[in-house]
Coordinates of C-alpha atoms (C1' of nucleotides) in Angstrom, one line a residue:
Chain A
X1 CA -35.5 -78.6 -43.2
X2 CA -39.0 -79.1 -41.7
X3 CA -37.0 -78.1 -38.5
X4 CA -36.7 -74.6 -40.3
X5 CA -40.4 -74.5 -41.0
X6 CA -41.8 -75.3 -38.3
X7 CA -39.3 -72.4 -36.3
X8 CA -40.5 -69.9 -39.3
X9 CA -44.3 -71.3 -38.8
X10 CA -43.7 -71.2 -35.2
X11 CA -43.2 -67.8 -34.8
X12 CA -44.9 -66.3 -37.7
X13 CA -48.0 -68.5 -38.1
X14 CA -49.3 -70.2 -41.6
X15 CA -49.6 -66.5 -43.4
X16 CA -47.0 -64.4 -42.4
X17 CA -44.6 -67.0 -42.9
X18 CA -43.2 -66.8 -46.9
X19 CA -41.7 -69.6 -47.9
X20 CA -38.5 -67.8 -49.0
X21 CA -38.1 -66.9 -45.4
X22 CA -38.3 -70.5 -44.7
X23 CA -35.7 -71.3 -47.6
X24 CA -33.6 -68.7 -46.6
X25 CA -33.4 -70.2 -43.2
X26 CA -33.1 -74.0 -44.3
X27 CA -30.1 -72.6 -46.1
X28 CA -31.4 -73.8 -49.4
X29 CA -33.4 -71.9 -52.2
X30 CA -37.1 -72.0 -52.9
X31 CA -37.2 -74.6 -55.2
X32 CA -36.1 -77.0 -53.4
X33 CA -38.9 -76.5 -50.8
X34 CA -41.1 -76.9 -53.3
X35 CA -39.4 -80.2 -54.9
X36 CA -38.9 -82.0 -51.5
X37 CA -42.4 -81.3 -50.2
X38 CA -44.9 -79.8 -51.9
X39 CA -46.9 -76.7 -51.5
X40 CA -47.1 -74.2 -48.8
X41 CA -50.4 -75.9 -47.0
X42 CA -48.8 -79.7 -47.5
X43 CA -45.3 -78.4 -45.4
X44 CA -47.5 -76.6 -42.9
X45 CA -49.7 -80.0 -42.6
X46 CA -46.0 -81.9 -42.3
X47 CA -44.6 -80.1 -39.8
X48 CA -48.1 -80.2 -38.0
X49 CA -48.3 -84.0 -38.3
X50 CA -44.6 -84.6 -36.9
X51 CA -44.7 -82.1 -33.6
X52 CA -47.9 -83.9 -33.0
X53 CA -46.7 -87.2 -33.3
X54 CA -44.0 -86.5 -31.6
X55 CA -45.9 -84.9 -28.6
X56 CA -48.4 -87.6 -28.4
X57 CA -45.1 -89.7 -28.0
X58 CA -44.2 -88.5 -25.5
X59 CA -46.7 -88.3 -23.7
X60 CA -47.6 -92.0 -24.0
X61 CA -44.0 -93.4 -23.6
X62 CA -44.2 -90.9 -20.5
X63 CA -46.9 -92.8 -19.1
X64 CA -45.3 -96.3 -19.8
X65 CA -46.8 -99.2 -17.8
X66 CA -46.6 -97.6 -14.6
X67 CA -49.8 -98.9 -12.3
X68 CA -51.1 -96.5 -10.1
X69 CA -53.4 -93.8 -11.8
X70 CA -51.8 -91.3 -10.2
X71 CA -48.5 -92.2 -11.2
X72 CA -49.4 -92.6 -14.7
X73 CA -51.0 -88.6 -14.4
X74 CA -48.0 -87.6 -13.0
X75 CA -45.6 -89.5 -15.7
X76 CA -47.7 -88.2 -18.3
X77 CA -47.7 -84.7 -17.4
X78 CA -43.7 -84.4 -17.0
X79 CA -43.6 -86.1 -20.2
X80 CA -45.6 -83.1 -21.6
X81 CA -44.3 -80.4 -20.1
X82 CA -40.9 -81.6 -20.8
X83 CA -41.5 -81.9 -24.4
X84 CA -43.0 -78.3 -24.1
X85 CA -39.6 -77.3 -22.4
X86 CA -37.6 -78.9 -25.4
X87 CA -39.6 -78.0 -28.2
X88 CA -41.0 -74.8 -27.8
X89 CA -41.2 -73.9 -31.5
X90 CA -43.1 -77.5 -32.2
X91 CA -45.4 -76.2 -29.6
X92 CA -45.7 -72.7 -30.8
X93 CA -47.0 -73.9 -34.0
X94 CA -49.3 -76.9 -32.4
X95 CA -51.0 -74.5 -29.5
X96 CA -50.8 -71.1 -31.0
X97 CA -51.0 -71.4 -35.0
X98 CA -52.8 -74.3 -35.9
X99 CA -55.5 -73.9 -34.0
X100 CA -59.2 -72.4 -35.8
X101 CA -56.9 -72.4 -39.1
X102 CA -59.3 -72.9 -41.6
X103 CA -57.8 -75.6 -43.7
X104 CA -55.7 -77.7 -40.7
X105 CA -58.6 -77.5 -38.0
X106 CA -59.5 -81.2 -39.0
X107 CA -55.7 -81.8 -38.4
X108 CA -55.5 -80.4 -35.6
X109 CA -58.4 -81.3 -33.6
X110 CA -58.1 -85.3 -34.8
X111 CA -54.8 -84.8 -33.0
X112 CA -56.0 -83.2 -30.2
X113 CA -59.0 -85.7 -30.0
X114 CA -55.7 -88.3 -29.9
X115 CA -54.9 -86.1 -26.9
X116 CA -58.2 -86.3 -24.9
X117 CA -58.6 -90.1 -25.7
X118 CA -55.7 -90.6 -23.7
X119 CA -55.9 -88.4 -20.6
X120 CA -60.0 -89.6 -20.9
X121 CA -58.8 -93.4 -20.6
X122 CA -56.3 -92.6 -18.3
X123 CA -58.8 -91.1 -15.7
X124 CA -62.0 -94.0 -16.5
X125 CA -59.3 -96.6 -15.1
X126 CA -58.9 -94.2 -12.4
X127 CA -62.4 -94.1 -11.6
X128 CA -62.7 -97.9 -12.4
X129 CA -60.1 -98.0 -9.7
X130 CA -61.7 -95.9 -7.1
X131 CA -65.0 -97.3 -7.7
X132 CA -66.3 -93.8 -8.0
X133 CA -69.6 -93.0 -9.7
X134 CA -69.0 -91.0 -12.7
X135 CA -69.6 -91.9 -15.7
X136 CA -68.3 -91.3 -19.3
X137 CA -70.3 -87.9 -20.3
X138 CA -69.1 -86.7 -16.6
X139 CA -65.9 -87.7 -18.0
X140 CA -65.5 -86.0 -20.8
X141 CA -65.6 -82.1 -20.3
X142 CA -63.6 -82.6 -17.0
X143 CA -60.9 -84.4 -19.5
X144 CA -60.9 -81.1 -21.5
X145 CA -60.5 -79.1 -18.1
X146 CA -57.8 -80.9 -17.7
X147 CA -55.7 -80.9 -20.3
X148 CA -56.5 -77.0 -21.2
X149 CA -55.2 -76.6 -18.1
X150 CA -51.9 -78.3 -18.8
X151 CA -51.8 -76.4 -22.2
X152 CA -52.0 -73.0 -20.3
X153 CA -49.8 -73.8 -18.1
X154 CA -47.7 -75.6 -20.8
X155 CA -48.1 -71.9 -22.5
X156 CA -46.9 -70.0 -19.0
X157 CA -43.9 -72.8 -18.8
X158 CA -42.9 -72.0 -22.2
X159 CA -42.1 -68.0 -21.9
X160 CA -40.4 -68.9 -18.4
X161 CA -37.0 -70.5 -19.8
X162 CA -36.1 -70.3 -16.0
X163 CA -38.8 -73.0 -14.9
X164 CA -38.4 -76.5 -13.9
X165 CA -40.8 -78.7 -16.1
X166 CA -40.9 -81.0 -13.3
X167 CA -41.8 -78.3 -10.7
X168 CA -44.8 -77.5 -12.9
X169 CA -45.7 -80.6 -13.3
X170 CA -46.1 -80.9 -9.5
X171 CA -47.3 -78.3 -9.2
X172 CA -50.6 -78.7 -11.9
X173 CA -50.5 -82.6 -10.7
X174 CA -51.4 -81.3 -7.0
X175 CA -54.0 -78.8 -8.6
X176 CA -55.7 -82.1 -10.3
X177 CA -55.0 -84.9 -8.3
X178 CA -56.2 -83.3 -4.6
X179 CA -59.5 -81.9 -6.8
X180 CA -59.8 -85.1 -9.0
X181 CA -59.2 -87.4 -5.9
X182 CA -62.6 -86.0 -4.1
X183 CA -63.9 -86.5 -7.2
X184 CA -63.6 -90.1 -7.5
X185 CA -64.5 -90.6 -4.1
X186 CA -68.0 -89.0 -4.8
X187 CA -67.7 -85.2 -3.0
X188 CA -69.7 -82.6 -4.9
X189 CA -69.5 -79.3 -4.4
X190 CA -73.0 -77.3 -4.3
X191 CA -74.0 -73.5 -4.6
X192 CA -74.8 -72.5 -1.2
X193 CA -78.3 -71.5 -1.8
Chain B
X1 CA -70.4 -52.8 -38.4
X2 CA -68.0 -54.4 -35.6
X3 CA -70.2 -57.2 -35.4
X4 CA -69.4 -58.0 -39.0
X5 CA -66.1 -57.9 -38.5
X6 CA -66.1 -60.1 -35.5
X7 CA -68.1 -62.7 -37.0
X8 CA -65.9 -63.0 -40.0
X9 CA -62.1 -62.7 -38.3
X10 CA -63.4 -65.1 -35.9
X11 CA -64.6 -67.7 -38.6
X12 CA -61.8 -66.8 -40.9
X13 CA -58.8 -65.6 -38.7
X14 CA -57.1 -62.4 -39.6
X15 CA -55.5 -63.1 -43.2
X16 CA -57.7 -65.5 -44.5
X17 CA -60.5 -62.8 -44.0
X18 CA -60.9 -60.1 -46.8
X19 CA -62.2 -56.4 -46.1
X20 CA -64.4 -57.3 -49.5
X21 CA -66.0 -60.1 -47.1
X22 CA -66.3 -57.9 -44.2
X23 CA -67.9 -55.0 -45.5
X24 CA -70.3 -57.4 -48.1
X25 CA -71.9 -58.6 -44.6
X26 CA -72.1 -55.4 -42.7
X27 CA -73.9 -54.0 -45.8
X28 CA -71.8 -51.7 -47.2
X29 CA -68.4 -51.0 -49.5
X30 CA -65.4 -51.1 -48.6
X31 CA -63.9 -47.6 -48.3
X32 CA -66.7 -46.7 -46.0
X33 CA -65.0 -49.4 -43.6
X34 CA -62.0 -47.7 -44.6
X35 CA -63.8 -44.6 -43.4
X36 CA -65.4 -45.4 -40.0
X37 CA -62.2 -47.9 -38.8
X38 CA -58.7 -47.5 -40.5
X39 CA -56.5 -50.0 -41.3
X40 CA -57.9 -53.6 -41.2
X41 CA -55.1 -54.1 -38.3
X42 CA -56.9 -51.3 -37.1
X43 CA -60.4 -52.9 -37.2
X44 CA -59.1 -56.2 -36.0
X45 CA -57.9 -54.5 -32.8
X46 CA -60.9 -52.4 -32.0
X47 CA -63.0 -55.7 -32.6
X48 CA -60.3 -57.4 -30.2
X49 CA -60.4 -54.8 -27.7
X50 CA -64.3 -54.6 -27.6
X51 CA -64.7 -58.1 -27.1
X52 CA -62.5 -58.7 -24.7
X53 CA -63.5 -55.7 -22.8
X54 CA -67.5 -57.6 -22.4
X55 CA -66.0 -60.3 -21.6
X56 CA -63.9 -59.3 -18.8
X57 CA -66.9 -57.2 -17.9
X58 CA -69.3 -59.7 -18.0
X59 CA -67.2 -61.6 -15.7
X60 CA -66.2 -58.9 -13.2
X61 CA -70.1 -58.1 -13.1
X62 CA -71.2 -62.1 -12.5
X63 CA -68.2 -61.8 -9.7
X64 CA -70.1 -59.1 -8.1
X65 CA -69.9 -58.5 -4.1
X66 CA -70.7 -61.6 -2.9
X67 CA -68.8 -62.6 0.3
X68 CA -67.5 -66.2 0.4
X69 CA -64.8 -67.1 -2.0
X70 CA -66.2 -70.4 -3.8
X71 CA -69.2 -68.3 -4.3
X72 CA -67.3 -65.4 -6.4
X73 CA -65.8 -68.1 -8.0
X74 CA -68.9 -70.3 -8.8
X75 CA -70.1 -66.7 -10.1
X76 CA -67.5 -65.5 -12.3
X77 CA -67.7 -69.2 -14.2
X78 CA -71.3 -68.8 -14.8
X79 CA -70.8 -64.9 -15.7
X80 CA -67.6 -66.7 -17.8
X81 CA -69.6 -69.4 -20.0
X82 CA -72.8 -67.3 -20.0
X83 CA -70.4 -65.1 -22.2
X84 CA -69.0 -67.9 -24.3
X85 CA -72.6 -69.3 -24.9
X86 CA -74.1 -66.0 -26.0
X87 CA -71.1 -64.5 -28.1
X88 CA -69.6 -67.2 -30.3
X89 CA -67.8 -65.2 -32.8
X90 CA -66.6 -62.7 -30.2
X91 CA -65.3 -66.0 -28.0
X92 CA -63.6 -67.2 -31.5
X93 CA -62.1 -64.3 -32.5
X94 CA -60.1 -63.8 -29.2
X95 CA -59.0 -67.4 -28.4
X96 CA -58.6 -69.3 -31.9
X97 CA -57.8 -66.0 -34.0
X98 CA -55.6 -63.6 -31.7
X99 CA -53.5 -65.6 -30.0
X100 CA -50.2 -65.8 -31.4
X101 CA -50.7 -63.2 -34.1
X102 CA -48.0 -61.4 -34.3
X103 CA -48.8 -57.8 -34.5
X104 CA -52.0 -58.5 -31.6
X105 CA -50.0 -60.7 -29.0
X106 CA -49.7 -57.9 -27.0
X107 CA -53.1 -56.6 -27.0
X108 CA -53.6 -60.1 -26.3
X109 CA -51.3 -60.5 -23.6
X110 CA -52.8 -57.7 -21.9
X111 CA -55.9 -58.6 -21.8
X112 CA -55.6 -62.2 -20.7
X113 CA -53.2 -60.3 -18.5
X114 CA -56.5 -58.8 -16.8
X115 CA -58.0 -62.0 -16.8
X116 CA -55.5 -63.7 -15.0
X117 CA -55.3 -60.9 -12.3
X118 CA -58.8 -61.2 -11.1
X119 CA -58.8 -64.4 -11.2
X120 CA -55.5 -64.3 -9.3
X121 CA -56.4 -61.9 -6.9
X122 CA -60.0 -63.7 -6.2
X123 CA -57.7 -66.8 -4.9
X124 CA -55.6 -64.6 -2.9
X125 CA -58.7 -64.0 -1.3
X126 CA -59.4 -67.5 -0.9
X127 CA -56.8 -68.7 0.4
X128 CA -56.2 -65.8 2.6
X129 CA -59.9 -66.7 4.0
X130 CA -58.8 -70.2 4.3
X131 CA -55.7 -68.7 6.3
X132 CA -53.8 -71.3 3.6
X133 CA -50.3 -71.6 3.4
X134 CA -49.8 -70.7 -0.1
X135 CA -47.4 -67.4 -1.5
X136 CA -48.1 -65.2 -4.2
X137 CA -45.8 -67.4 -6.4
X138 CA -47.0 -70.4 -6.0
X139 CA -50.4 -68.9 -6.8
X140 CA -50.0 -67.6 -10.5
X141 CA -49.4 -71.4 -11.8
X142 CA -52.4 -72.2 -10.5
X143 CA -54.5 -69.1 -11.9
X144 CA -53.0 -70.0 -15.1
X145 CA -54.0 -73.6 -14.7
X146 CA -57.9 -72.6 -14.2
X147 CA -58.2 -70.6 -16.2
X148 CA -56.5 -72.6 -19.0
X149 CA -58.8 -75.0 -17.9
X150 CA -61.9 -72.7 -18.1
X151 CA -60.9 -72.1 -21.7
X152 CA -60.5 -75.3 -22.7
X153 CA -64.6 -76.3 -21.4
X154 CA -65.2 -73.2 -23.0
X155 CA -64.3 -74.1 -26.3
X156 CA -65.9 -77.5 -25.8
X157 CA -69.0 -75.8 -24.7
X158 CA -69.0 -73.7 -28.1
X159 CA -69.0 -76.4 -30.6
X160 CA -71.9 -78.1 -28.5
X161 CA -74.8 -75.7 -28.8
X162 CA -76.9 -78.4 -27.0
X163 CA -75.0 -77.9 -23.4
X164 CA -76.4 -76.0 -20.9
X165 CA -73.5 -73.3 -19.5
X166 CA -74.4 -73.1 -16.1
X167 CA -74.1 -76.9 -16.1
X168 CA -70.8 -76.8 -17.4
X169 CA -69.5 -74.1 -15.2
X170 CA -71.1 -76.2 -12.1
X171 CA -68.8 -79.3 -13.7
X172 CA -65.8 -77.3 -14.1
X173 CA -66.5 -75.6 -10.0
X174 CA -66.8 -79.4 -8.8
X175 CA -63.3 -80.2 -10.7
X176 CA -61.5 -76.8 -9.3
X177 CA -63.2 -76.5 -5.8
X178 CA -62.9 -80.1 -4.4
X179 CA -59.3 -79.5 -5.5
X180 CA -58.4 -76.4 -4.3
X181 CA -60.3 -76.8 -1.1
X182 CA -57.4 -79.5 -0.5
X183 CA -54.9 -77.0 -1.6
X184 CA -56.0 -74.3 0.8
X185 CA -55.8 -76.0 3.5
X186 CA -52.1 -77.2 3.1
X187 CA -52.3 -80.5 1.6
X188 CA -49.8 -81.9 -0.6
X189 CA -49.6 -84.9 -3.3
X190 CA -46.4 -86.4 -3.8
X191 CA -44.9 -89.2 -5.9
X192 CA -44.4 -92.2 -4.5
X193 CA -40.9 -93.3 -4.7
Chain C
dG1 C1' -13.9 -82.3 -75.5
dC2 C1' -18.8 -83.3 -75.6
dG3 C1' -23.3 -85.1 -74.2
dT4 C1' -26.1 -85.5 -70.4
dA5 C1' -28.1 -85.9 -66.1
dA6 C1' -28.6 -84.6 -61.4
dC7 C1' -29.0 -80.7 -58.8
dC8 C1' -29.7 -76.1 -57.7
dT9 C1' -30.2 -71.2 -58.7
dT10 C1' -32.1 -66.7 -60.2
dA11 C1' -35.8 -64.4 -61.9
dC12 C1' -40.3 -64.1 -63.4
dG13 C1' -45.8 -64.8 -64.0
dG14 C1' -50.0 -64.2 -62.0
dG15 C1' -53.5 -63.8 -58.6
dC16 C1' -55.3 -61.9 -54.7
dG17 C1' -56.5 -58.3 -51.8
dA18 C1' -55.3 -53.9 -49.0
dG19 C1' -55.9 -49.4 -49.7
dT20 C1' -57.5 -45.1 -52.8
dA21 C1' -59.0 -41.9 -56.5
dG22 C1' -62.5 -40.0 -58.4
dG23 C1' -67.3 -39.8 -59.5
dT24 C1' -72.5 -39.7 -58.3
dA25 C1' -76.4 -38.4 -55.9
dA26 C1' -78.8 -36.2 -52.4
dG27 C1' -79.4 -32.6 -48.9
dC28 C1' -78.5 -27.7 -47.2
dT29 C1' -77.8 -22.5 -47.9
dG30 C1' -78.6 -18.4 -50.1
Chain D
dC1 C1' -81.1 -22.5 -59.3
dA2 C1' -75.7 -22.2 -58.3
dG3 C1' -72.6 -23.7 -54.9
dC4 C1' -71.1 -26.4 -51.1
dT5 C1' -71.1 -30.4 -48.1
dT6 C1' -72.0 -35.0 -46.9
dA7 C1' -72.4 -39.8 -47.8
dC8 C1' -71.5 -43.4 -50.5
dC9 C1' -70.0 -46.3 -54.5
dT10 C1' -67.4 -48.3 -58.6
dA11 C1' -63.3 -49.2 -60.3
dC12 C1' -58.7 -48.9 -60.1
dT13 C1' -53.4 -49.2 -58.5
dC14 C1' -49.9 -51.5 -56.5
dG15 C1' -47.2 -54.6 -53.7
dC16 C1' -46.7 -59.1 -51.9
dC17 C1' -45.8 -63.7 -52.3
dC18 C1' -47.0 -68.5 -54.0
dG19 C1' -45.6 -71.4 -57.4
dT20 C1' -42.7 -72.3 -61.8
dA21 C1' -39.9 -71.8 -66.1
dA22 C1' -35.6 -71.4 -67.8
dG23 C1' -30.8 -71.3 -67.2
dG24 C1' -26.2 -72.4 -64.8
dT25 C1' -22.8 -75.6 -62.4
dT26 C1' -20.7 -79.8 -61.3
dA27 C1' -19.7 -84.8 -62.1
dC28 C1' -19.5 -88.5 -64.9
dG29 C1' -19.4 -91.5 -69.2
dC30 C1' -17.3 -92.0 -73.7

DNA sequence: GCGTAACCTTACGGGCGAGTAGGTAAGCTG
DNA sequence: CAGCTTACCTACTCGCCCGTAAGGTTACGC
C-alpha cells in the first residue's frame, strides 16, 4: 500500500497525484487510505520517511566495517547506486519530488543532512588517514560535490535500465578517488594567472 | 512581470503557487497575466525557458575563447555560480521546481540536455589535449557526474548568502581538476581484492 | 432469524483556484 | 460631443479533488 503511493507519488509528484489514483492502484477504495494512514501530506511524509530510511540503509550496511577509506567509498557507492537500480520509484520520489516541496523540505533535507554526515565522516577519517591538511569547512562543500555527483549520476543510472550499478560505481569512484586522492595529499590546483 | 512569476514558482513550485499570488506581486490582476502570457503552464514555461536560457548563456559567455582546457573549465564554474549567486529564484525555479514535473521534464530535459553538451564537449577537448585514453562513452558519466556535482555546491552556495562564488567554484575546480588530471592521463583506481 | 460489529464501498460536501465575462475609464478620431 | 479602441479591473463560473458521511455486506453470537 505505501508501495502504491510512493509509485503514484513517484511519478506524479505530491499534487498531481489524487489519492483515488493511489487507491485505485493499492486495489482498495479511498477510505481506507484515509483510515490506515491519514491525510494526503501524512502518506506523502510516510512514504518519504521509509525510501529514506531505507536508502540511508543501505548505504551504511554497504559500507560495513570495511578499513580502508577507499574501500568504504567504494562499498558505499555500489550500495547506492544499487539501491537506485532497485528502487527507482523510492528514488523518483526522494530526488525529484520531495525536494523544495514546501511542507516536506524539513524532511527531506534532515534526511539528506543524514546523507552528508556520512559521506562527510567517511572522507575526515580519510584525511585523518592521509595526514592531509584540510580541515572540516574545506570539508564540507566538497562532501556536497560529492554526493550531488552520485545523485546525478544516480539520476543518469536510473533512465538507463541497461547499466551496471557496479560499472557506475567505478566509474564515479575513479572520478573521486584519483581527484580526492591529490587532494589529501595537499595538491591544489591554481588559476594560471 | 516574468520576474514575478519566477520568484513565486521558485519559492512555491508550480501547484502550490496561485496566478492570484503571481499577479498580486507583479502589480497587476489577474486576466492581464492571462493577457500578456496564456495559460499558467504557459507562463511557467516561458519563465523556465528564459532562465535557463541566461544561464546557459552566462556560462557559454564565462567559457569564452580561452585556450587551455582547465582554464575554460575554471571559467564556466565561475560564470556558473556567479549565476546561481545573482539569480536565486531563477536557480530555484529550474532545479527544485522543474525537475520531475510532469508536463516540463522535457523542457527540462532539453535544457540540461544543453548543459551537459558543453560541458561534454569542453572535456572532449580536454582530454583530446591531454592525448587521454578516454571514448566518448566513457565521457558522458563523467559530465553527468560534474555537473551533478556543480549543482549540488550550487545549491549549497544558495542557502549560504555569506559564501563567496568564486571561492566555491575554485573549491569545486580543486575537487574536479586534481581528479581528472589523473583521469586524462590514463590512470585507473581499482578495488583491492 | 436478529442484533451487531468489523470492514469496506459509493457518493457527496466544500474549498480552492484556473480561467473568463462583462463593465469602467481613459484616450483618439471626426 | 458621439463613437471607437485600448487597457485594465471586479466578480463570477466551473471543475477538480481532498476528506467524510451514510449505507451495504459478510461473519459471528444467541
Amino acid at each position: 500500500m505505501l508501495d502504491a503511493a510512493v509509485s503514484v507519488f513517484g511519478r506524479q509528484g505530491f499534487h498531481a497525484a489524487s489519492m483515488d489514483d493511489i487507491a485505485e492502484l493499492a486495489g482498495i477504495s479511498k477510505p481506507m487510505v484515509y483510515a490506515y494512514l491519514g491525510t494526503k501530506e501524512d502518506l506523502f511524509r510516510a512514504c518519504l520517511h521509509r525510501e529514506a530510511t531505507r536508502m540511508v540503509e543501505a548505504v551504511v550496511g554497504a559500507v560495513g566495517s570495511s578499513t580502508r577509506p577507499d574501500e568504504q567509498l567504494w562499498n558505499g557507492l555500489r550500495g547506492f547506486f544499487s539501491f537506485v537500480g532497485e528502487r527507482r520509484d523510492g528514488w523518483n520520489m526522494i530526488y525529484r519530488q520531495s525536494r523544495g516541496l514546501e511542507p516536506f523540505a524539513s524532511e527531506w533535507a534532515e534526511m539528506r543532512g543524514r546523507m552528508i554526515d556520512i559521506v562527510s565522516g567517511l572522507l575526515a577519517r580519510a584525511v585523518e588517514s592521509a595526514g592531509g591538511p584540510s580541515g572540516p569547512e574545506h570539508l564540507e562543500p566538497v562532501t556536497y560535490a560529492l554526493v550531488g555527483a552520485a545523485e546525478s549520476m544516480a539520476d543518469w543510472l536510473a533512465d538507463r535500465p541497461g547499466e551496471d550499478p557496479g560499472r557506475t560505481a567505478a566509474r564515479l569512484m575513479n572520478f573521486i578517488w584519483l581527484g580526492a586522492e591529490d587532494l589529501l595529499h595537499g595538491a591544489v590546483w591554481r588559476p594560471s594567472s
